[in-house]
PDB file of C-alpha atoms in Angstrom:
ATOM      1  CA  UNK A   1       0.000   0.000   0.000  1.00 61.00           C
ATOM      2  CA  UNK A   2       2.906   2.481   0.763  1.00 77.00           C
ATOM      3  CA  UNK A   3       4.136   1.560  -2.671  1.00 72.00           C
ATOM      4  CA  UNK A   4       1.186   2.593  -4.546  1.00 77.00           C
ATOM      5  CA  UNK A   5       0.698   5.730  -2.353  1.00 84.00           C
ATOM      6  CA  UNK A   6       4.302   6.485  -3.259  1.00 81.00           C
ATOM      7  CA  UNK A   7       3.222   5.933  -6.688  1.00 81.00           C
ATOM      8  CA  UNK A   8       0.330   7.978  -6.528  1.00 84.00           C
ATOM      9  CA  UNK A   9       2.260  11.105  -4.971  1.00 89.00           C
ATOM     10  CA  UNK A  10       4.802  11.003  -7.460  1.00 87.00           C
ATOM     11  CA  UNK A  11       2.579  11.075 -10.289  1.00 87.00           C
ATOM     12  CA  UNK A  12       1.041  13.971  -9.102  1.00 89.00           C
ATOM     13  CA  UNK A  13       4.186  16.066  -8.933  1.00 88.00           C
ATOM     14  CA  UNK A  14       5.342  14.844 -11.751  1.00 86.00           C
ATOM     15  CA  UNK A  15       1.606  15.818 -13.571  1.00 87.00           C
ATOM     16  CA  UNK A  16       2.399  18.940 -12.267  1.00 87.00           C
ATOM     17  CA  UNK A  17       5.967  19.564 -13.382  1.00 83.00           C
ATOM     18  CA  UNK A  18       4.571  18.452 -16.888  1.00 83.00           C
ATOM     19  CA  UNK A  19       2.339  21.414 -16.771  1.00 83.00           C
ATOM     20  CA  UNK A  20       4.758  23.775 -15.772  1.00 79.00           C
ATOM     21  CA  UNK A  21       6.759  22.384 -18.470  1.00 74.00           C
ATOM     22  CA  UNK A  22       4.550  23.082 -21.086  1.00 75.00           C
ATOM     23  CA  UNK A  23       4.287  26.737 -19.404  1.00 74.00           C
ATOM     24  CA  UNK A  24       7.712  27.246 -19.990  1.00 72.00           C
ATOM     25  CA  UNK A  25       9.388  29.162 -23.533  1.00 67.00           C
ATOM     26  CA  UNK A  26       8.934  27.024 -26.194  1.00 68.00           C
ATOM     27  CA  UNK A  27      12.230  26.274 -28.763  1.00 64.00           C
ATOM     28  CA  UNK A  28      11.925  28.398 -32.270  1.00 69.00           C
ATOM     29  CA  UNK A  29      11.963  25.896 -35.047  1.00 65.00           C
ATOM     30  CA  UNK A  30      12.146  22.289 -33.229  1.00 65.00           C
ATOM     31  CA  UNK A  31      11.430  19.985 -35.863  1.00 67.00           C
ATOM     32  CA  UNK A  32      12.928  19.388 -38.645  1.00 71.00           C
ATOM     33  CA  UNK A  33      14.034  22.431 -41.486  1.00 75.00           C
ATOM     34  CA  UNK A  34      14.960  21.931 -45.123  1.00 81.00           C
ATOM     35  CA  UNK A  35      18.503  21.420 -45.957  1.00 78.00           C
ATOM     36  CA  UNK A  36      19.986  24.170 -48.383  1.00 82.00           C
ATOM     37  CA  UNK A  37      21.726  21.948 -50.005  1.00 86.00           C
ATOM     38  CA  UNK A  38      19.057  18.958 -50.685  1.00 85.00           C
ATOM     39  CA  UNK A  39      15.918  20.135 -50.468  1.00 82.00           C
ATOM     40  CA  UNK A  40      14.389  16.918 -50.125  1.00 85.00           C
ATOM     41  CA  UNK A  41      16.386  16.673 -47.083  1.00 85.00           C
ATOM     42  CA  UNK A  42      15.116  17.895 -43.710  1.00 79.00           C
ATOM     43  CA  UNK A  43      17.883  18.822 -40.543  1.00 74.00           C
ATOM     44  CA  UNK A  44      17.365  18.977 -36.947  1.00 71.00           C
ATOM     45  CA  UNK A  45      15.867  22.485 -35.741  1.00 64.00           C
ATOM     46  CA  UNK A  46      16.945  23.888 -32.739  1.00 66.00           C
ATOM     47  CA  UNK A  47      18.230  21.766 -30.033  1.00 69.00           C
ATOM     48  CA  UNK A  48      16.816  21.478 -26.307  1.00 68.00           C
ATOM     49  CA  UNK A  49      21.191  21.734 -25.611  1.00 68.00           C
ATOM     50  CA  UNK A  50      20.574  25.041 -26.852  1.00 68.00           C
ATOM     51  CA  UNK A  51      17.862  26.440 -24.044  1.00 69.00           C
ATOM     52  CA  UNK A  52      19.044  27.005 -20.510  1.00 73.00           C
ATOM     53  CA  UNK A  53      15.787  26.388 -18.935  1.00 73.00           C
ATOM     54  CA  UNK A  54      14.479  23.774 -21.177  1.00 77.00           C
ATOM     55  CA  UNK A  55      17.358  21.124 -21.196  1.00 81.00           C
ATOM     56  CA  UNK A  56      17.440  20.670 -17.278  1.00 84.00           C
ATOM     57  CA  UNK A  57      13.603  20.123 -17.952  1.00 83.00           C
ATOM     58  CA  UNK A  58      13.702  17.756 -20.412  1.00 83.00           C
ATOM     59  CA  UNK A  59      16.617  16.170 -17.903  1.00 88.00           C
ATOM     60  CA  UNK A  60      14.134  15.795 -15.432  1.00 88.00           C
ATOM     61  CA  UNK A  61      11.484  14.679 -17.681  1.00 87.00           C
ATOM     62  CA  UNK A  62      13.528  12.008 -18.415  1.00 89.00           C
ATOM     63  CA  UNK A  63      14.279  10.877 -15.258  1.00 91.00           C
ATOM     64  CA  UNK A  64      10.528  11.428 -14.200  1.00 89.00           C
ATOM     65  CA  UNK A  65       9.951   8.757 -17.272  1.00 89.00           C
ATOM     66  CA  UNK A  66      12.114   6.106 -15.907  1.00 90.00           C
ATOM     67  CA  UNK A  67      11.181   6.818 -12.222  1.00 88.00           C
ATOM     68  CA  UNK A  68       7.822   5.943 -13.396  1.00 87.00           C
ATOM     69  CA  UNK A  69       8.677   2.713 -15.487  1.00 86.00           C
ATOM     70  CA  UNK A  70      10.754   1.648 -12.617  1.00 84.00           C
ATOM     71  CA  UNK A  71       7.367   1.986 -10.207  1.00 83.00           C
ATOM     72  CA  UNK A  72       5.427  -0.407 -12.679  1.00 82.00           C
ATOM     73  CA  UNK A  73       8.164  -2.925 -12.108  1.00 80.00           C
ATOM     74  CA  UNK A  74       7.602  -2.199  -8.742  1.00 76.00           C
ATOM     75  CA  UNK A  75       4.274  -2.771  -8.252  1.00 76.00           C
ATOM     76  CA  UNK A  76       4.214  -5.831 -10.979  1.00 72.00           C
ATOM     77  CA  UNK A  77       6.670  -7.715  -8.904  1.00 72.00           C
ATOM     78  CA  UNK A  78       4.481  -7.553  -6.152  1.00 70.00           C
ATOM     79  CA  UNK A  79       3.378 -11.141  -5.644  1.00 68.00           C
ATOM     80  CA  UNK A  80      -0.086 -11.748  -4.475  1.00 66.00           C
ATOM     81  CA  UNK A  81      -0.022  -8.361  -3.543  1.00 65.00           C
ATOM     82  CA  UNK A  82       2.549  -8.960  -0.823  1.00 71.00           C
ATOM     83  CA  UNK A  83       5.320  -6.755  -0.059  1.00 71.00           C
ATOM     84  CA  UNK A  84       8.338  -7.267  -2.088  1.00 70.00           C
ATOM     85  CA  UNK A  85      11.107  -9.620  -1.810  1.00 72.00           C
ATOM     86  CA  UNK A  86      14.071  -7.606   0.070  1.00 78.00           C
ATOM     87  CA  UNK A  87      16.458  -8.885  -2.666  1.00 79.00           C
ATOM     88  CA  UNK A  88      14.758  -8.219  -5.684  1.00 79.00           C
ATOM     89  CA  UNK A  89      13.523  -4.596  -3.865  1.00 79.00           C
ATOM     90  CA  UNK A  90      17.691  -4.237  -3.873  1.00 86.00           C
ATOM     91  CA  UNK A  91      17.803  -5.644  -7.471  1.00 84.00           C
ATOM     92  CA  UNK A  92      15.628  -3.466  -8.879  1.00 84.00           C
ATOM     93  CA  UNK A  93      16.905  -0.380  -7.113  1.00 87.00           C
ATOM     94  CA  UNK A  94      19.967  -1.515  -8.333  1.00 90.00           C
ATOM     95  CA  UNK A  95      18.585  -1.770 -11.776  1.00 88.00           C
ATOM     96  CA  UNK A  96      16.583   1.485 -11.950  1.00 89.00           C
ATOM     97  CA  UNK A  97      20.441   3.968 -10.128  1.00 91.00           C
ATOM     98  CA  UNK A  98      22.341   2.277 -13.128  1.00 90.00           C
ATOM     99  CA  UNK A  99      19.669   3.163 -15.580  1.00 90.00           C
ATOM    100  CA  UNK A 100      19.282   6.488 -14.547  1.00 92.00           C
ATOM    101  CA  UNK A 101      22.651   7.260 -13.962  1.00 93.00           C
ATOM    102  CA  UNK A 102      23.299   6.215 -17.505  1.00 91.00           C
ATOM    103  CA  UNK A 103      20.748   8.710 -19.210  1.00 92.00           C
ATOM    104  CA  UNK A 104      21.968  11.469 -16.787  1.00 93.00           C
ATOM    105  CA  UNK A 105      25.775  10.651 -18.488  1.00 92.00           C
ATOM    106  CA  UNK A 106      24.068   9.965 -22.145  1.00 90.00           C
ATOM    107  CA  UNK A 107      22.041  13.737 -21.473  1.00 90.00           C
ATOM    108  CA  UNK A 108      25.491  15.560 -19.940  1.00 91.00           C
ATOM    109  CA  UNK A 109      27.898  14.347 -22.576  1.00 90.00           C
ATOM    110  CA  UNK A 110      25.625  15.587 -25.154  1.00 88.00           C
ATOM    111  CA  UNK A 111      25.595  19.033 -23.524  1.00 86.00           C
ATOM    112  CA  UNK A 112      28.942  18.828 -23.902  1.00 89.00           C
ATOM    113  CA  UNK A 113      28.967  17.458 -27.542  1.00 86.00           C
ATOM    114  CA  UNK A 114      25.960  20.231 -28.211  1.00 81.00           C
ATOM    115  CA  UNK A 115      28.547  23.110 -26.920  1.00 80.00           C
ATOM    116  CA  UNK A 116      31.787  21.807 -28.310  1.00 81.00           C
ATOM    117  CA  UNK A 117      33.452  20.751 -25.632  1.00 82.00           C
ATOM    118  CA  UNK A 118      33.662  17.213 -25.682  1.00 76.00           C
ATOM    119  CA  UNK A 119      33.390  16.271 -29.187  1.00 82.00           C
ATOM    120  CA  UNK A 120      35.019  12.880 -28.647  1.00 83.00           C
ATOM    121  CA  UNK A 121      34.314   9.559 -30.099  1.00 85.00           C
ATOM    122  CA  UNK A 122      33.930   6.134 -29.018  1.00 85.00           C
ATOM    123  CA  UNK A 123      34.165   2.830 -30.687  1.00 86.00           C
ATOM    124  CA  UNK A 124      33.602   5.348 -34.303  1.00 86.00           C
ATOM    125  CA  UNK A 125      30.870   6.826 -32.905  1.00 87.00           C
ATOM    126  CA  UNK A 126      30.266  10.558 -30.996  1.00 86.00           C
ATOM    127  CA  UNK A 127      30.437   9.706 -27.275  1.00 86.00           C
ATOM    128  CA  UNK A 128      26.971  10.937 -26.877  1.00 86.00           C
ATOM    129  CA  UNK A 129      25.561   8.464 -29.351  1.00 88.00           C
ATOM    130  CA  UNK A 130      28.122   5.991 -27.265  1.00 89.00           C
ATOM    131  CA  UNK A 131      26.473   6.305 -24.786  1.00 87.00           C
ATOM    132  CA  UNK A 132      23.079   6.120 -25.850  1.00 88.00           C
ATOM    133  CA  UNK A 133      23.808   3.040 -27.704  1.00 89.00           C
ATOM    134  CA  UNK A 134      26.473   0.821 -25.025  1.00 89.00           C
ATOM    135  CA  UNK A 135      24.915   2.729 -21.871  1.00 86.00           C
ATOM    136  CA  UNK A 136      21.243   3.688 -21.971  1.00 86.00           C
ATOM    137  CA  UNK A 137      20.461   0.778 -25.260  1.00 85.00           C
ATOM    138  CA  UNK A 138      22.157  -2.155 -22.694  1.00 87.00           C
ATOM    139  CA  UNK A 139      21.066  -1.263 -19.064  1.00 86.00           C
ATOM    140  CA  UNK A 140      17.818  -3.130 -19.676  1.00 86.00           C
ATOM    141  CA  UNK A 141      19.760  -6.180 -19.982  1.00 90.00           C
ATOM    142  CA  UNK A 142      20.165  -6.080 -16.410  1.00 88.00           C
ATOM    143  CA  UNK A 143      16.082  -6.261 -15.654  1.00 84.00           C
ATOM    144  CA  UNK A 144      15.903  -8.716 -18.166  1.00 87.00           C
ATOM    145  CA  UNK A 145      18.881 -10.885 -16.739  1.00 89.00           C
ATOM    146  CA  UNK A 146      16.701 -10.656 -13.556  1.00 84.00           C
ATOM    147  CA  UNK A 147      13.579 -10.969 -14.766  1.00 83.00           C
ATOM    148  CA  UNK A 148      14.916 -14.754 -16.440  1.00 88.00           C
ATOM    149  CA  UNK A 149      16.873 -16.147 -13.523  1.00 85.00           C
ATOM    150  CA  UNK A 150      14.622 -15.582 -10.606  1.00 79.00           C
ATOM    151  CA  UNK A 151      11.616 -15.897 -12.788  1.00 82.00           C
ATOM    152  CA  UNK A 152      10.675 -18.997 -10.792  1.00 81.00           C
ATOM    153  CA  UNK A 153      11.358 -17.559  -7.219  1.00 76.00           C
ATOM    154  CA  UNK A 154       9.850 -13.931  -8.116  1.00 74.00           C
ATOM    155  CA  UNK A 155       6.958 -14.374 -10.630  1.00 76.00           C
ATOM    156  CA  UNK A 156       5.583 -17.623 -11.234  1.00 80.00           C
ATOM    157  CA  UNK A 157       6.843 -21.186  -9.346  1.00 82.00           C
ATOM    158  CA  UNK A 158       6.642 -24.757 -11.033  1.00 89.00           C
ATOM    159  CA  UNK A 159       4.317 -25.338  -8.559  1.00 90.00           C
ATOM    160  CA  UNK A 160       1.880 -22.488  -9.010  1.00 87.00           C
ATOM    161  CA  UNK A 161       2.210 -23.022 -12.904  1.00 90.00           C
ATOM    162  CA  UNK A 162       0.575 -26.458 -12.326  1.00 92.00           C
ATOM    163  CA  UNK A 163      -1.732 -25.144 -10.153  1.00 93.00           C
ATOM    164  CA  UNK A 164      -2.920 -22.708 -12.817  1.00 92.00           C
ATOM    165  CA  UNK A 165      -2.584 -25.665 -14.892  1.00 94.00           C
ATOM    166  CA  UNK A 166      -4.674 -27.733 -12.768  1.00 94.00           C
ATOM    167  CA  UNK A 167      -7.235 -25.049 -12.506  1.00 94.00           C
ATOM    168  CA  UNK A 168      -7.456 -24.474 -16.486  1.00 94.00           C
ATOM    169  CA  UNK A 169      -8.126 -28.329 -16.436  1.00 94.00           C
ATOM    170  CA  UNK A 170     -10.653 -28.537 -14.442  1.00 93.00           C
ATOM    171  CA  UNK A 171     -12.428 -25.369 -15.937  1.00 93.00           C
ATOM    172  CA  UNK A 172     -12.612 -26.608 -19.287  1.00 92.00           C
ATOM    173  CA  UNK A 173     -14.085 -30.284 -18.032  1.00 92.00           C
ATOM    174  CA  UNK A 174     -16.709 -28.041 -16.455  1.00 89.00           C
ATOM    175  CA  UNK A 175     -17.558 -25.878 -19.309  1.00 88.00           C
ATOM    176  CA  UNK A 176     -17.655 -29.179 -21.671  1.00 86.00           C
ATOM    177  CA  UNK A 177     -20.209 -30.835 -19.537  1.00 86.00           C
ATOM    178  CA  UNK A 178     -22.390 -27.645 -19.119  1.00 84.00           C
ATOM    179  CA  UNK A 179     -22.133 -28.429 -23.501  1.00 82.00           C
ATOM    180  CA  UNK A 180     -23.012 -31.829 -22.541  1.00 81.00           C
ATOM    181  CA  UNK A 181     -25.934 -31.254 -20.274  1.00 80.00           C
ATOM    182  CA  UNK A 182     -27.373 -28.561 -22.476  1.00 78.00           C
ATOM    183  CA  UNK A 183     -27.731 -31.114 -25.691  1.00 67.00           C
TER     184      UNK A 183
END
């Protein structure tokens, strides 16, 4: 219940920051403008890097997103409505720091990138797009290396799959002889 309250309150602030978000000075020319060059080609417009306001809100928007993501994992791991497991509360704590931390690097280094001060390049790519890619693209590995090896202890037993099983089983012998006695 504390979970969901938690839930709950966060939502609400973050419904809130939304609409001070959208209060806020709005980019000129965010989407995309026709190249000079090629004009069948279309290039970025102006760049959230570029607003002082706006990029620390579209930081925390971002955050906000994956705050709320990790939540839902929270409150689907919640078996039979109990309270969760101590280790997989850790896990996914775990899980949800290293995510975050690696879209608050991805979002910095393209400041950075954005401004011309780090315009370095990793494995032949710009570091931002590094990171994006080998930071932000793997950390859901990590959920989904959790999700598969304590699938069993966490989500569903043996046991309670044959149970369901068992239950499906005995459901459909029912429902056939309801067929039965109605013929």
């Amino acid at each position: 219940m504390k979970l969901m309250k938690g839930f709950q309150v966060f939502l609400g602030f973050f419904l809130i920051f939304i609409g001070f978000m959208l209060g806020t000075g709005q980019l000129e020319n965010p989407t995309g403008q026709v190249y000079e060059t090629y004009q069948s080609m279309l290039v970025s417009g102006t760049s959230v890097a570029s607003h002082p306001i706006l990029k620390w809100m579209a930081l925390f928007f971002g955050i906000g997103i994956l705050i709320v993501f990790s939540f839902i994992m929270f409150l689907g791991f919640r078996k039979g409505g109990k309270k969760l497991n101590p280790k997989l509360k850790q896990s996914l704590l775990a899980g949800m720091g290293l995510y975050i931390a690696c879209f608050i690097i991805m979002t910095i280094v393209y400041w950075q990138y954005h401004d011309g001060t780090n315009l370095g390049y990793f494995m032949g790519v710009p570091s931002p797009t590094a990171w994006m890619l080998f930071g932000l693209g793997l950390a859901p590995l990590y959920f989904t290396t959790i999700y598969i090896i304590k699938f069993n202890d966490w989500v569903i037993s043996p046991e309670e799959l044959d149970e369901f099983h068992d239950i499906v089983r005995k459901r459909r012998l029912r429902e056939k002889e309801n067929v039965n006695n109605r013929s």
